[in-house]
Amino acid sequence: MSLRLLPLLVTASILVPMGSNIVFAQQEPPPPPTENNQAPPPPNGNPEPPWVKDLNLSDQQKEQIKTIHNQEIQETESLREQLTAAEQQLRSLFGSDASTAELQQQHHQIQKLQQKLDDRHFETILAERQILTPEQRAQLANLKPPQQRP
């Protein structure tokens, strides 16, 4: 292999795994909260998880799940903003004379924020699960998982 290609390969091996993070960071931010201080609806426009319609939930269960879902949206808004800023900072560092250690530190910060978001989402799933009957839980387990969560 030519030594001329080595810097290109090193750069590509670093940038390719970041591609999905960079694309996420370039998406438009969610709209601001509505007048009554409720969180905006999720990107799919539905204020409740997509599986709600498939489980024959009572009106009380639907309302409880909707509340939990909206609470997650509100509580993760700041984390999502921090993640976007951290990803933009990493892109900026790549274009600068930043050291490898600085890049690694920023990447680690992004991973921590992503983990916090994942943990919060899991807590929401657990809270929603508590509302379901054993039969509904079994039915939910048999539903096809969504391709991508909001």
CSV table of C-alpha atoms in Angstrom, one decimal:
chain,number,residue,atom,x,y,z
A,1,MET,CA,0.0,0.0,0.0
A,2,SER,CA,1.2,3.4,-0.8
A,3,LEU,CA,2.2,5.7,2.1
A,4,ARG,CA,0.2,8.5,0.4
A,5,LEU,CA,-3.0,6.6,1.1
A,6,LEU,CA,-2.4,6.0,4.8
A,7,PRO,CA,-3.6,9.5,6.0
A,8,LEU,CA,-6.7,9.1,3.9
A,9,LEU,CA,-7.5,5.7,5.3
A,10,VAL,CA,-7.0,6.8,8.8
A,11,THR,CA,-9.3,9.8,8.3
A,12,ALA,CA,-11.9,7.6,6.7
A,13,SER,CA,-11.8,5.1,9.4
A,14,ILE,CA,-12.5,7.8,12.0
A,15,LEU,CA,-15.2,9.7,10.0
A,16,VAL,CA,-17.3,6.8,8.7
A,17,PRO,CA,-18.5,5.6,12.1
A,18,MET,CA,-19.4,9.1,13.0
A,19,GLY,CA,-21.6,9.5,9.9
A,20,SER,CA,-24.9,8.6,11.7
A,21,ASN,CA,-24.1,11.0,14.5
A,22,ILE,CA,-23.3,13.8,12.1
A,23,VAL,CA,-26.5,13.2,10.2
A,24,PHE,CA,-28.5,13.3,13.4
A,25,ALA,CA,-26.9,16.5,14.5
A,26,GLN,CA,-27.8,18.2,11.2
A,27,GLN,CA,-31.6,17.6,11.6
A,28,GLU,CA,-33.7,20.5,12.6
A,29,PRO,CA,-34.4,20.9,16.3
A,30,PRO,CA,-37.9,20.1,17.5
A,31,PRO,CA,-40.5,22.9,17.7
A,32,PRO,CA,-40.7,24.9,21.0
A,33,PRO,CA,-43.3,23.9,23.6
A,34,THR,CA,-46.9,24.9,23.0
A,35,GLU,CA,-48.7,27.7,24.7
A,36,ASN,CA,-49.9,25.5,27.6
A,37,ASN,CA,-46.3,24.4,28.3
A,38,GLN,CA,-46.8,20.9,26.9
A,39,ALA,CA,-44.0,19.3,25.1
A,40,PRO,CA,-44.3,19.3,21.3
A,41,PRO,CA,-45.5,16.1,19.7
A,42,PRO,CA,-42.7,13.7,18.7
A,43,PRO,CA,-41.4,13.7,15.2
A,44,ASN,CA,-44.1,11.3,14.0
A,45,GLY,CA,-46.7,13.8,15.2
A,46,ASN,CA,-48.3,11.3,17.6
A,47,PRO,CA,-48.1,12.1,21.3
A,48,GLU,CA,-48.2,8.4,22.2
A,49,PRO,CA,-46.1,5.4,21.4
A,50,PRO,CA,-47.1,3.7,18.1
A,51,TRP,CA,-48.1,0.4,19.8
A,52,VAL,CA,-50.9,2.0,21.8
A,53,LYS,CA,-53.4,1.5,19.0
A,54,ASP,CA,-52.6,-2.2,18.8
A,55,LEU,CA,-53.3,-3.2,22.4
A,56,ASN,CA,-57.0,-2.4,23.1
A,57,LEU,CA,-56.1,-0.2,26.0
A,58,SER,CA,-58.7,1.4,28.3
A,59,ASP,CA,-59.1,5.2,28.1
A,60,GLN,CA,-57.3,5.4,31.5
A,61,GLN,CA,-54.4,3.4,30.3
A,62,LYS,CA,-54.1,5.5,27.2
A,63,GLU,CA,-54.1,8.7,29.2
A,64,GLN,CA,-51.4,7.3,31.6
A,65,ILE,CA,-49.2,6.2,28.8
A,66,LYS,CA,-49.6,9.5,27.0
A,67,THR,CA,-48.6,11.4,30.1
A,68,ILE,CA,-45.5,9.2,30.6
A,69,HIS,CA,-44.6,9.6,26.9
A,70,ASN,CA,-45.0,13.4,27.0
A,71,GLN,CA,-42.9,13.5,30.2
A,72,GLU,CA,-40.1,11.7,28.5
A,73,ILE,CA,-40.2,14.2,25.6
A,74,GLN,CA,-40.0,17.1,28.0
A,75,GLU,CA,-37.2,15.6,30.2
A,76,THR,CA,-35.0,14.6,27.3
A,77,GLU,CA,-35.2,17.9,25.4
A,78,SER,CA,-32.2,19.3,27.2
A,79,LEU,CA,-30.2,16.1,26.7
A,80,ARG,CA,-31.0,16.1,23.0
A,81,GLU,CA,-29.9,19.7,22.7
A,82,GLN,CA,-26.6,18.9,24.6
A,83,LEU,CA,-26.1,16.0,22.3
A,84,THR,CA,-26.5,18.1,19.2
A,85,ALA,CA,-24.1,20.7,20.5
A,86,ALA,CA,-21.5,18.1,21.4
A,87,GLU,CA,-21.7,16.5,17.9
A,88,GLN,CA,-21.3,20.0,16.3
A,89,GLN,CA,-18.3,20.6,18.6
A,90,LEU,CA,-16.8,17.3,17.5
A,91,ARG,CA,-17.2,18.2,13.8
A,92,SER,CA,-15.6,21.6,14.6
A,93,LEU,CA,-12.7,19.9,16.4
A,94,PHE,CA,-12.1,17.6,13.4
A,95,GLY,CA,-11.7,20.7,11.3
A,96,SER,CA,-9.2,22.2,13.7
A,97,ASP,CA,-5.7,21.4,15.0
A,98,ALA,CA,-7.3,19.6,18.0
A,99,SER,CA,-5.3,16.8,19.5
A,100,THR,CA,-6.3,13.2,19.4
A,101,ALA,CA,-7.0,13.3,23.1
A,102,GLU,CA,-9.4,16.3,22.6
A,103,LEU,CA,-11.2,14.4,19.9
A,104,GLN,CA,-11.5,11.3,22.1
A,105,GLN,CA,-12.7,13.3,25.0
A,106,GLN,CA,-15.5,14.9,22.9
A,107,HIS,CA,-16.4,11.5,21.5
A,108,HIS,CA,-16.7,10.2,25.0
A,109,GLN,CA,-19.0,13.1,25.9
A,110,ILE,CA,-21.2,12.2,23.0
A,111,GLN,CA,-21.4,8.6,24.1
A,112,LYS,CA,-22.3,9.6,27.7
A,113,LEU,CA,-25.1,11.8,26.4
A,114,GLN,CA,-26.4,9.0,24.1
A,115,GLN,CA,-26.3,6.6,27.0
A,116,LYS,CA,-28.3,9.0,29.2
A,117,LEU,CA,-30.9,9.3,26.5
A,118,ASP,CA,-31.1,5.5,26.1
A,119,ASP,CA,-31.4,5.0,29.9
A,120,ARG,CA,-34.2,7.6,30.1
A,121,HIS,CA,-36.0,5.8,27.2
A,122,PHE,CA,-35.7,2.5,28.9
A,123,GLU,CA,-37.1,4.0,32.1
A,124,THR,CA,-40.1,5.2,30.1
A,125,ILE,CA,-40.6,1.7,28.7
A,126,LEU,CA,-40.6,0.3,32.2
A,127,ALA,CA,-43.1,2.8,33.4
A,128,GLU,CA,-45.4,2.2,30.5
A,129,ARG,CA,-45.1,-1.5,31.0
A,130,GLN,CA,-46.4,-1.2,34.6
A,131,ILE,CA,-49.7,0.2,33.2
A,132,LEU,CA,-50.3,-2.9,31.0
A,133,THR,CA,-52.1,-6.0,32.0
A,134,PRO,CA,-50.2,-9.3,31.7
A,135,GLU,CA,-52.2,-10.1,28.6
A,136,GLN,CA,-51.3,-6.7,27.0
A,137,ARG,CA,-47.7,-7.3,27.9
A,138,ALA,CA,-47.7,-10.6,26.1
A,139,GLN,CA,-49.5,-9.0,23.1
A,140,LEU,CA,-46.9,-6.2,23.0
A,141,ALA,CA,-44.1,-8.7,23.0
A,142,ASN,CA,-45.5,-10.3,19.9
A,143,LEU,CA,-45.8,-7.0,17.9
A,144,LYS,CA,-43.3,-6.3,15.2
A,145,PRO,CA,-40.7,-3.8,16.7
A,146,PRO,CA,-40.6,-0.4,15.1
A,147,GLN,CA,-37.8,0.2,12.6
A,148,GLN,CA,-36.7,3.4,14.3
A,149,ARG,CA,-37.8,5.0,17.5
A,150,PRO,CA,-38.5,8.8,17.6
